[in-house]
Short mmCIF file of C-alpha atoms and ligand atoms in Angstrom, two decimals:
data_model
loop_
_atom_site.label_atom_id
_atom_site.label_comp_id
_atom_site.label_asym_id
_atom_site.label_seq_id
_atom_site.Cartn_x
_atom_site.Cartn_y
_atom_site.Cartn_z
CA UNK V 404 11.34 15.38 13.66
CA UNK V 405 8.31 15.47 11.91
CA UNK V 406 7.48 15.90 8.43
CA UNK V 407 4.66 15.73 5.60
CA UNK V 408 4.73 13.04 3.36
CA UNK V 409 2.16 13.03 0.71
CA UNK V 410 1.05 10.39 -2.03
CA UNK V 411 -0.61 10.75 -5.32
CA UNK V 412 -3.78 8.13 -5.69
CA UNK V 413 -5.38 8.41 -9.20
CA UNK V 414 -8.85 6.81 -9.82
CA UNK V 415 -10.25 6.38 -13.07
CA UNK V 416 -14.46 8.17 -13.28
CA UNK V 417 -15.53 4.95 -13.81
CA UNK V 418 -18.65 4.81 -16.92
CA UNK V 419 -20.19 8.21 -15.82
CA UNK V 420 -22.98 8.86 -17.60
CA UNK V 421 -23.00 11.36 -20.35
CA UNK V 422 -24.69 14.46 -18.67
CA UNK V 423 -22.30 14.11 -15.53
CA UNK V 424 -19.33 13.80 -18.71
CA UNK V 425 -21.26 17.18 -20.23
CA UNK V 426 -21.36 19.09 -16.68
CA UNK V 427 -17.64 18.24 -15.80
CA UNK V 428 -16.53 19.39 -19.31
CA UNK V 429 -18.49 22.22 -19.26
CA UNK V 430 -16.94 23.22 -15.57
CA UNK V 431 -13.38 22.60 -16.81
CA UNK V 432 -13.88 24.96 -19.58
CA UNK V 433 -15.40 27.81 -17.09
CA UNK V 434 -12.13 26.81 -14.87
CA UNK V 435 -9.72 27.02 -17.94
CA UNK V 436 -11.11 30.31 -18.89
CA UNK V 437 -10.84 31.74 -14.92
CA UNK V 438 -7.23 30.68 -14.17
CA UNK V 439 -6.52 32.25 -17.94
CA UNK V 440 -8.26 35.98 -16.95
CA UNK V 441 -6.63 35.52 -13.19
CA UNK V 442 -3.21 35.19 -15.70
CA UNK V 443 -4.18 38.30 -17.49
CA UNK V 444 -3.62 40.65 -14.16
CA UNK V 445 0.34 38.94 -13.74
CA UNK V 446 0.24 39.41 -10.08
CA UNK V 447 2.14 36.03 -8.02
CA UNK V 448 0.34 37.68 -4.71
CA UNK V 449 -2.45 35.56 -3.66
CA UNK V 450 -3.76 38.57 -1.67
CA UNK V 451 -4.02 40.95 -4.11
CA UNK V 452 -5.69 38.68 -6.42
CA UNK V 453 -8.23 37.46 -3.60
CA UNK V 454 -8.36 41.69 -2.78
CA UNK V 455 -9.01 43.04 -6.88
CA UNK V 456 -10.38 40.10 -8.33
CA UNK V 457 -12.20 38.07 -6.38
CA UNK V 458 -16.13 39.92 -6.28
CA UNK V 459 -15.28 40.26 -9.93
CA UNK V 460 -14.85 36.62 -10.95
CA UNK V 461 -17.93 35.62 -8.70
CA UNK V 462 -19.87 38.20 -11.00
CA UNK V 463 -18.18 36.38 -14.36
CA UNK V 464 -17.38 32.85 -13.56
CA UNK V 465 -20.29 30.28 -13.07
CA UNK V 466 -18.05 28.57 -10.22
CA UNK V 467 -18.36 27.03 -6.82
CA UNK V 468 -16.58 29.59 -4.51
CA UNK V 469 -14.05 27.44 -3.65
CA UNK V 470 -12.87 26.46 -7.12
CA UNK V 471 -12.91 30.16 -7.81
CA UNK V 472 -10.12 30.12 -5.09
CA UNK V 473 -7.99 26.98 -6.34
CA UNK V 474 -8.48 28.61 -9.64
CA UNK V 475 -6.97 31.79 -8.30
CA UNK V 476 -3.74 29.52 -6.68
CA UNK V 477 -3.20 27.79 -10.18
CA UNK V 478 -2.81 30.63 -11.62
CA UNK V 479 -0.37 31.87 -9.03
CA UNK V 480 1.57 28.55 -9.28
CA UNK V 481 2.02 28.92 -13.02
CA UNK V 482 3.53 32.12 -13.16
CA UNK V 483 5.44 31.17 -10.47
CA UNK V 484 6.96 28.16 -12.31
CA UNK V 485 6.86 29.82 -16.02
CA UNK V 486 9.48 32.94 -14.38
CA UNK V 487 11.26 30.13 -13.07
CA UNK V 488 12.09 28.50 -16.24
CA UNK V 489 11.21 31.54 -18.82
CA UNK V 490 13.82 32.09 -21.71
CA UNK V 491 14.06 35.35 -23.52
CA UNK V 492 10.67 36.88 -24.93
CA UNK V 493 8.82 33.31 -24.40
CA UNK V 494 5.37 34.05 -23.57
CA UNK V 495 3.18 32.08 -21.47
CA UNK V 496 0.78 29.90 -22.75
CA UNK V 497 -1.15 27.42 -20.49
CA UNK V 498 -1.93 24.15 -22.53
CA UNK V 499 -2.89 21.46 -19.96
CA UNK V 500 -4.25 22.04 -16.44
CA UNK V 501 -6.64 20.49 -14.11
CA UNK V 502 -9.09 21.27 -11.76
CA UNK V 503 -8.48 21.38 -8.05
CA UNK V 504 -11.24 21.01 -6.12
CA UNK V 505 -10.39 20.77 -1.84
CA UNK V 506 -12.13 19.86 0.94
CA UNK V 507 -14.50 22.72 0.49
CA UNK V 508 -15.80 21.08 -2.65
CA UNK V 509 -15.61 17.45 -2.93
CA UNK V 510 -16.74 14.57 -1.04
CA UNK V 511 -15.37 11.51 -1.48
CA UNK V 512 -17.09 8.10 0.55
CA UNK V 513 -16.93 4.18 -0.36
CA UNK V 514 -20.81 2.69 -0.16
CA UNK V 515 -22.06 -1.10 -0.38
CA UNK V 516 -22.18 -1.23 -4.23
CA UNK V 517 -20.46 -4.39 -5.25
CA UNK V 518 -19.12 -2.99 -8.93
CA UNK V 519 -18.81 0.66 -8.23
CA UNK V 520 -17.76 1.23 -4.53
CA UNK V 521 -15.92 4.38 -4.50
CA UNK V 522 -18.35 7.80 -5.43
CA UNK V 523 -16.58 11.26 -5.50
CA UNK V 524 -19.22 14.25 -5.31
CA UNK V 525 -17.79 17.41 -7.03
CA UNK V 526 -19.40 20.20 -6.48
CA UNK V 527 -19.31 22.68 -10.10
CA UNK V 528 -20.88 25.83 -8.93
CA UNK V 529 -23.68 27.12 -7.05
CA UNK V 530 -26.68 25.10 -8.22
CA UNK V 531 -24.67 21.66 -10.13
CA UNK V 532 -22.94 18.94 -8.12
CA UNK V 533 -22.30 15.70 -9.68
CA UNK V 534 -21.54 11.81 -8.51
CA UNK V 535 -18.87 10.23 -10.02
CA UNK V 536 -18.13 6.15 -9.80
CA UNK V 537 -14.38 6.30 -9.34
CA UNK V 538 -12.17 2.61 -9.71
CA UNK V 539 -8.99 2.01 -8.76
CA UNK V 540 -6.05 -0.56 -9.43
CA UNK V 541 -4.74 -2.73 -7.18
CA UNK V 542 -2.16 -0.96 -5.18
CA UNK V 543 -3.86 2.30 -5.73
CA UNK V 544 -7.15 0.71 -3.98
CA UNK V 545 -4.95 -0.59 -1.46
CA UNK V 546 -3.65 3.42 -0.29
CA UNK V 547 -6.97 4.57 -0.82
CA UNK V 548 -8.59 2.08 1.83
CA UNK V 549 -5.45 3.30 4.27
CA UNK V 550 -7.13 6.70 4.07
CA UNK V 551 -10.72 5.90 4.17
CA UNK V 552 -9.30 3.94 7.54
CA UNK V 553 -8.08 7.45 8.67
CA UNK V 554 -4.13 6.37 7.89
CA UNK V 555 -4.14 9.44 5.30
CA UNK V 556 -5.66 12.66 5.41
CA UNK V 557 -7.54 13.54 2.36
CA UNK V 558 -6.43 17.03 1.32
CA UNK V 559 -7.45 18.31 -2.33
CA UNK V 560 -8.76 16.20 -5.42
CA UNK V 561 -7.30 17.11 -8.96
CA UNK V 562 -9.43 16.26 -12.14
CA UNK V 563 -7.28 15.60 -15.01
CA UNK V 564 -8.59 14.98 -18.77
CA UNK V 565 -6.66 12.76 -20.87
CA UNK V 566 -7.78 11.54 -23.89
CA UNK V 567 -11.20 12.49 -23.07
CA UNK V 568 -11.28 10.37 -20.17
CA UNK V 569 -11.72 11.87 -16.86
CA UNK V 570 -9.10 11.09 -14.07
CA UNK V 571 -9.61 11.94 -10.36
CA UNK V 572 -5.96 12.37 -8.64
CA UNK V 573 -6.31 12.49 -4.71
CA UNK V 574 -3.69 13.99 -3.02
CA UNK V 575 -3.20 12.27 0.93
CA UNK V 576 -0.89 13.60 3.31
CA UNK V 577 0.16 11.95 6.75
CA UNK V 578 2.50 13.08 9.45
CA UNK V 579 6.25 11.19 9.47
CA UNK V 580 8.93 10.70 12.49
CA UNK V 581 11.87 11.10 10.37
CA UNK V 582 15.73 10.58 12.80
CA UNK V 583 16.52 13.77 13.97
CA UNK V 584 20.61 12.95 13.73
CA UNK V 585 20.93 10.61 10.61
CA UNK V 586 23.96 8.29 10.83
CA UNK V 587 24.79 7.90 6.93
CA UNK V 588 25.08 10.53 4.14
CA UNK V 589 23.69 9.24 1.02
CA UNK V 590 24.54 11.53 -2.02
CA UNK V 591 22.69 11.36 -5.35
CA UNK V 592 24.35 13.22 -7.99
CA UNK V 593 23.57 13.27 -12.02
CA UNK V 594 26.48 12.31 -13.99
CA UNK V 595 28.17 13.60 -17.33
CA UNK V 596 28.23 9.37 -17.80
CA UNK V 597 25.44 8.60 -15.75
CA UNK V 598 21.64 9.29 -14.97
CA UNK V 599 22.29 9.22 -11.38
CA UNK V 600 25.43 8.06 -9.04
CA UNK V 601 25.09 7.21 -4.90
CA UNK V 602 27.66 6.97 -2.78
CA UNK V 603 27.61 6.91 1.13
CA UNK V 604 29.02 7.97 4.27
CA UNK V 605 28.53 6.68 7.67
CA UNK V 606 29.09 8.75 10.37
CA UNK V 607 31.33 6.40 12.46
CA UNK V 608 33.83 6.50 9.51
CA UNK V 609 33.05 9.41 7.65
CA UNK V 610 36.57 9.12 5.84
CA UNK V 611 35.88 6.36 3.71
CA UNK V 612 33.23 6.35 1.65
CA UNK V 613 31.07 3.18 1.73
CA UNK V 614 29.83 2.00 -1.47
CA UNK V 615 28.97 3.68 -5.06
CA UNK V 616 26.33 2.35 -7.47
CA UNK V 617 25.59 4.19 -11.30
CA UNK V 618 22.15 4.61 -13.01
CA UNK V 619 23.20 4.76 -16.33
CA UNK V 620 19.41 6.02 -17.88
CA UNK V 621 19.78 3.72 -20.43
CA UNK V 622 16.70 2.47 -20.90
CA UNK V 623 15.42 6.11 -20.83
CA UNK V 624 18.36 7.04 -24.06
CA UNK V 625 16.58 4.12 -25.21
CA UNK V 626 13.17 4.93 -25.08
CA UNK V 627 13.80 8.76 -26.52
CA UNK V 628 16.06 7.92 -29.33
CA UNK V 629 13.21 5.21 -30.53
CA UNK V 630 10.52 8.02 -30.38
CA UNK V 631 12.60 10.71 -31.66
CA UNK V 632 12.72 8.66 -34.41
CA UNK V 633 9.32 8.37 -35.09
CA UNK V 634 8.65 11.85 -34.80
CA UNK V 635 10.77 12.88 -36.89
CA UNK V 636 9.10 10.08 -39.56
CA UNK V 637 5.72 11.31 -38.56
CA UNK V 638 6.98 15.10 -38.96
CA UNK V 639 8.05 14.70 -42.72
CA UNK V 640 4.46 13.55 -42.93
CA UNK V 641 3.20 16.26 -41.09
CA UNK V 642 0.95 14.08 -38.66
CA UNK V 643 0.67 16.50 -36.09
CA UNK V 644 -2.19 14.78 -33.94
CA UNK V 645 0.26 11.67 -33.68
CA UNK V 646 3.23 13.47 -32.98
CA UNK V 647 1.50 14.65 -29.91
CA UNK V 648 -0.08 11.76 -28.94
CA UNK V 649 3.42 10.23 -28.89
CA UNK V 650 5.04 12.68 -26.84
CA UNK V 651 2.52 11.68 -24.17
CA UNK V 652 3.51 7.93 -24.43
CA UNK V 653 6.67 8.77 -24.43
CA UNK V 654 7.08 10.54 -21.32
CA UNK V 655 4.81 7.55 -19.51
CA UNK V 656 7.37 5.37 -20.51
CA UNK V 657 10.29 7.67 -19.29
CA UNK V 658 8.47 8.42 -16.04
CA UNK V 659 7.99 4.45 -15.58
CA UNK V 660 11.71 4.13 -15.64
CA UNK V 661 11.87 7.05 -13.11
CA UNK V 662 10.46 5.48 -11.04
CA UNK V 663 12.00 2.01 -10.91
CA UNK V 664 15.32 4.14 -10.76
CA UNK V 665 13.67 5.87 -7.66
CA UNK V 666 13.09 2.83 -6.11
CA UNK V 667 16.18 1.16 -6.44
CA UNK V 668 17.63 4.36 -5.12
CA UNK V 669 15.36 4.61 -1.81
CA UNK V 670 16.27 0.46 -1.39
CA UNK V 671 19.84 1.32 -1.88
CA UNK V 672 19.64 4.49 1.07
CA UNK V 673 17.61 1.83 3.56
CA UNK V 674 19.94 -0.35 3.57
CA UNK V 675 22.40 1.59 5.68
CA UNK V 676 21.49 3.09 9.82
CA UNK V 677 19.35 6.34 9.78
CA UNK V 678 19.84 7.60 6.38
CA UNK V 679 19.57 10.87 4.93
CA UNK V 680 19.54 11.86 1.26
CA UNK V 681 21.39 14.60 0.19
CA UNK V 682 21.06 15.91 -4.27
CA UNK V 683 21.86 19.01 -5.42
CA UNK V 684 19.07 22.16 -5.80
CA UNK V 685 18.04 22.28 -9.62
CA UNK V 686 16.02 24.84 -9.34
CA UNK V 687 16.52 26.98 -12.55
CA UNK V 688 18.21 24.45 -14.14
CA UNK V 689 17.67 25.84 -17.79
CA UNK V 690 19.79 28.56 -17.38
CA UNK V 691 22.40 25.96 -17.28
CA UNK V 692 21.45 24.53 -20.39
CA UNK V 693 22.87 27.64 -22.40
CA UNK V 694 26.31 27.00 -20.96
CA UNK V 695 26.18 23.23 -21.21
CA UNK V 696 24.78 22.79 -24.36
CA UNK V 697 27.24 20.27 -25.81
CA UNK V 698 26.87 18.01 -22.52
CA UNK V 699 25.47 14.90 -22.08
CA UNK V 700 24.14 17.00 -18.75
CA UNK V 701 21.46 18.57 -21.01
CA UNK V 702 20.24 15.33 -22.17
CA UNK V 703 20.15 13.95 -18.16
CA UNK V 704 19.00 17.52 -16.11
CA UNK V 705 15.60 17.11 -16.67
CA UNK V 706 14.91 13.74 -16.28
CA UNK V 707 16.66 14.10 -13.31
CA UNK V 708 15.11 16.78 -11.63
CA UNK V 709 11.80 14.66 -11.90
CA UNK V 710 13.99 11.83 -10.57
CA UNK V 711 14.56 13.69 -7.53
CA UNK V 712 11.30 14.84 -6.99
CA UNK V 713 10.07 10.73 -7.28
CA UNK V 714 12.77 10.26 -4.72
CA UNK V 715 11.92 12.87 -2.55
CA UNK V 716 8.09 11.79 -2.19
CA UNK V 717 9.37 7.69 -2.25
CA UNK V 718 11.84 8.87 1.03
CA UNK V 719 9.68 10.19 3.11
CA UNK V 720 7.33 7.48 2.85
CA UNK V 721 9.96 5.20 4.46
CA UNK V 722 10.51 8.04 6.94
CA UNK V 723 14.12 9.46 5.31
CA UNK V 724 14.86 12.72 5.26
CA UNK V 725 15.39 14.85 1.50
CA UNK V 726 17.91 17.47 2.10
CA UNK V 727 18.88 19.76 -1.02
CA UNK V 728 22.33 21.70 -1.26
CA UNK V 729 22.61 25.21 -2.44
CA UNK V 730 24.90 25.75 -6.22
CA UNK V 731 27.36 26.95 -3.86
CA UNK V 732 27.52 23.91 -1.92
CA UNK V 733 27.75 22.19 -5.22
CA UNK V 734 30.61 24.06 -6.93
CA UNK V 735 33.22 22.74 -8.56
CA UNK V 736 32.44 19.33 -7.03
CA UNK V 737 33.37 17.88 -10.59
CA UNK V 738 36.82 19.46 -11.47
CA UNK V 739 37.92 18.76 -7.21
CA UNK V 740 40.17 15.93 -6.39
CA UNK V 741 38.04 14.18 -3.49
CA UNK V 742 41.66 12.56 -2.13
CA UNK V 743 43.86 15.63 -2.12
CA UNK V 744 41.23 18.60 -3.35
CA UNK V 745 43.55 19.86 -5.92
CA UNK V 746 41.50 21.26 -8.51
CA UNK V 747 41.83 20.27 -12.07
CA UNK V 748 40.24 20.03 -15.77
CA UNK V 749 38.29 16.90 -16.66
CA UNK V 750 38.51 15.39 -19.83
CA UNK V 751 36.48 12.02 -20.16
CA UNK V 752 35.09 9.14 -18.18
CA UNK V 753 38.13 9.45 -15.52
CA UNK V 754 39.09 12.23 -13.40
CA UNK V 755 42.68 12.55 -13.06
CA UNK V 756 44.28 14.40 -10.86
CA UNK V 757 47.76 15.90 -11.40
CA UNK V 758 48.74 16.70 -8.15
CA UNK V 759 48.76 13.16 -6.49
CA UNK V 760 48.23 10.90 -9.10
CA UNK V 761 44.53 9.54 -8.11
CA UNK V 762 42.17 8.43 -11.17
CA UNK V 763 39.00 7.77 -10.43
CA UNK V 764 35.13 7.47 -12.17
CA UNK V 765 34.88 11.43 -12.33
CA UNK V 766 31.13 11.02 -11.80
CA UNK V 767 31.83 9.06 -8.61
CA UNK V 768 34.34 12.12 -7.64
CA UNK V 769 31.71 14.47 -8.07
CA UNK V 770 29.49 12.58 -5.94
CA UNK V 771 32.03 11.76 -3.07
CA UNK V 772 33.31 15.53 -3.01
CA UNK V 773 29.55 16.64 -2.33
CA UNK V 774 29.08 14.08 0.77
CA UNK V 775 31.91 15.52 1.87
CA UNK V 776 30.80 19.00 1.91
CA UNK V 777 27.51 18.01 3.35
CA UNK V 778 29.80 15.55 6.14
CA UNK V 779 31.16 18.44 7.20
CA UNK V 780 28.49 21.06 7.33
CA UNK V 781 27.06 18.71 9.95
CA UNK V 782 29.97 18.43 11.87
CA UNK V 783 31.13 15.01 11.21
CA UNK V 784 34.94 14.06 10.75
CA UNK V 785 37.57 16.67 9.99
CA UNK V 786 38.60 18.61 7.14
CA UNK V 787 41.95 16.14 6.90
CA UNK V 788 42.01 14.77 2.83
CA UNK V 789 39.97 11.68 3.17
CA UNK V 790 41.48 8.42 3.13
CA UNK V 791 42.94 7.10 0.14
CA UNK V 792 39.65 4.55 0.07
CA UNK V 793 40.59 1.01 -1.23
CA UNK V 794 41.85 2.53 -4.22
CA UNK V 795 42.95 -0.78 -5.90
CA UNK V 796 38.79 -1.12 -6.75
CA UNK V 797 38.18 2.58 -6.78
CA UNK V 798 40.54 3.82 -8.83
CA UNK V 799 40.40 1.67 -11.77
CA UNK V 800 37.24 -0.57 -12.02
CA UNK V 801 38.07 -3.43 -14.16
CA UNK V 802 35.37 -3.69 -17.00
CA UNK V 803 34.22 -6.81 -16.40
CA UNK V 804 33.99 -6.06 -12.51
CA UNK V 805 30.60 -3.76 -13.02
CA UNK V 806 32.50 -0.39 -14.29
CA UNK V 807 30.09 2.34 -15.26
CA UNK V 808 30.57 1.35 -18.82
CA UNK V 809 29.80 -2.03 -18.59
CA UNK V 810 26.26 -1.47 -16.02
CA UNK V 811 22.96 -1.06 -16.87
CA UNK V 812 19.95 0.65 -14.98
CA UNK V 813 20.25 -0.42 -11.82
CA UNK V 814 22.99 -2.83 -11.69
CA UNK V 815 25.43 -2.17 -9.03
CA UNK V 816 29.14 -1.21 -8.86
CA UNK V 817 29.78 -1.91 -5.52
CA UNK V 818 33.46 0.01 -5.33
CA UNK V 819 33.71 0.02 -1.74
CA UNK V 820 32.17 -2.85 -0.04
CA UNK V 821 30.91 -2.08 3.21
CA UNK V 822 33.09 -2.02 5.93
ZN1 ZN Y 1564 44.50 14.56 -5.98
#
């Protein structure tokens, strides 16, 4: 089966020259101010915004025709995303966006120039086009060269400002053979205990699952507690400007984590036959948050949606497969006994069950009763109670033995070694 994978390659604009600086800044504020008026008319059809609006916005906007069309999309996507995650009488206010410009309007092309090689050509509107050096770091320049070799497909360019510095942020897709019948199950679940818990299931013994391994996030507790402490510092001073300016390193230095956790994750899925990864659909996740405020599960959701969607990208680049399960798929995975499927409160680290006696890391439960429900949506195994799986490590991880309490990011509680 085939499927899109796509990549994010960001360039820096390279010591542009202040004019080119002046132009850009003056076409992201023209941008800014279309996607904002395309807001005002609150309509999420492209089509009736291309129908209504678009003669009128060539007539007001001093914009290349195509960005007049991205512009017209962003606004779509944001009111798309802002319904998705909208709380009572919120109102939308778009703070940070940048400009897409696609194939339409950009040009991107490496020349012989020893200290600038890379030159993206934007162009603004109908007269102004500009030529921007663009450099890259190491790996980045490495991706980029795959695509100028025709190994990528160039599809739009995003220009992001940060700290007055301009950004360029290609987006590349290619085409992927991913296994049409994947051979292990590989569950990633968010804990109440833990960032993120695997477990997996091979097809030829779908009863027994193979081998668990925690993420506690906390490096990422860490990193938030630190800076929530210097906010709230800063805040009794009332430095605004460095509050914000902290949030922004802040979340760089989460994300950074994410992704080491991503990648430890996609190692962990490749090294079993034909993988697939299976996580739960988060999508309006923040109605949860009301119900769950007292959980640690409101501290982990939203680094972990951005988790999976690092995963998700990561995966298909090594040609695995990212299938998400519906909240019904999902429910009560985390009060279900995975050995006998009695259902039953949870109080603490352990889930114990009162029917037949099984305790077990109630994170790992979780994760082990949603392989199962995925195992047998595609047919694999029967609906017998699993196998009582090497419960003398399962059951009760010794501490010093790698239980959840004693791991780290990334270390590895290997409960079921591999059969
Ligand atoms: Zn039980």
């Amino acid at each position: 089966m085939q499927k899109d994978a796509q990549v994010c390659v960001v360039g820096k604009v390279f010591k542009p020259n202040r004019l080119k600086v002046l132009a850009l800044n003056r076409t992201f504020n023209e941008y800014f101010r279309l996607v904002k008026w395309y807001l005002s008319f609150n309509s999420k059809s492209k089509s009736f915004l291309h129908e209504n609006c678009y003669e009128k916005a060539k007539e007001l906007f001093n914009l290349n025709t195509a960005l007049i069309q991205t512009a017209r999309d962003k606004a779509v996507e944001i009111l798309k995303s802002f319904e998705k995650v909208k709380e009572k009488n919120s109102i939308l206010r778009p703070k940070r966006i940048s400009m897409r410009f696609d194939r339409r309007c950009y040009r991107f092309s490496k020349t012989t120039n020893v200290l600038t090689p890379y030159w993206l050509t934007l162009s603004l509107n109908r007269r102004e086009r500009v030529s921007l050096p663009v450099a890259f770091g190491e790996k980045q320049k490495q991706r980029i060269e795959e695509a100028l070799r025709g190994g990528w497909e160039f599809t739009t360019v995003e220009m992001v400002k940060r700290d007055g510095q301009w950004y360029a942020h290609f987006i590349l897709k290619k085409s992927v053979e991913v296994p049409d019948e994947p051979e292990t199950v590989i569950t990633i679940d968010r804990g109440e205990h833990n960032l993120a818990v695997a477990v997996a299931i091979s097809k030829s013994n779908p009863n027994k699952p193979i081998k668990g391994r925690f993420w506690r996030g906390q490096e990422i507790k860490q990193i938030r507690g630190l800076y929530g402490h210097i906010r709230r510092k800063l805040q009794e001073k009332s430095r605004v400007g460095k509050v914000k300016e902290l949030k922004g390193k802040e979340r760089r230095k989460v994300d950074q984590q994410l992704h080491i956790i991503a990648n430890q994750i996609i190692a962990y899925a490749k090294q079993f036959p034909k993988p697939v990864i299976v996580m739960e659909n988060l999508n309006g996740i923040r109605q949860n948050f009301k119900k769950s405020k007292k959980l640690n599960k409101r501290f982990h959701s939203l680094p972990f949606r951005k988790l999976q969607i690092y995963i998700e990208h990561k995966a298909l680049l090594e040609g695995i497969e990212v299938r998400y399960l519906t909240k019904k798929e999902t429910r009560n995975t985390s009060k279900t006994c995975h050995r006998c499927g009695h259902v039953a409160q949870v109080k603490g680290r352990m889930f114990k069950c009162p029917k037949c006696g099984m305790e077990y890391d109630r994170d790992l439960n979780a994760c082990i009763n949603i392989a199962h429900g995925v195992m047998s949506s595609m047919g694999w195994g029967s609906c017998e109670p699993p196998e009582p799986a090497d419960e003398g490590i399962g059951a009760k991880p010794t501490p010093n033995a790698g239980s959840p309490q004693a791991s780290t990011v990334g270390s590895s509680l290997e409960l079921f070694p591999p059969s």
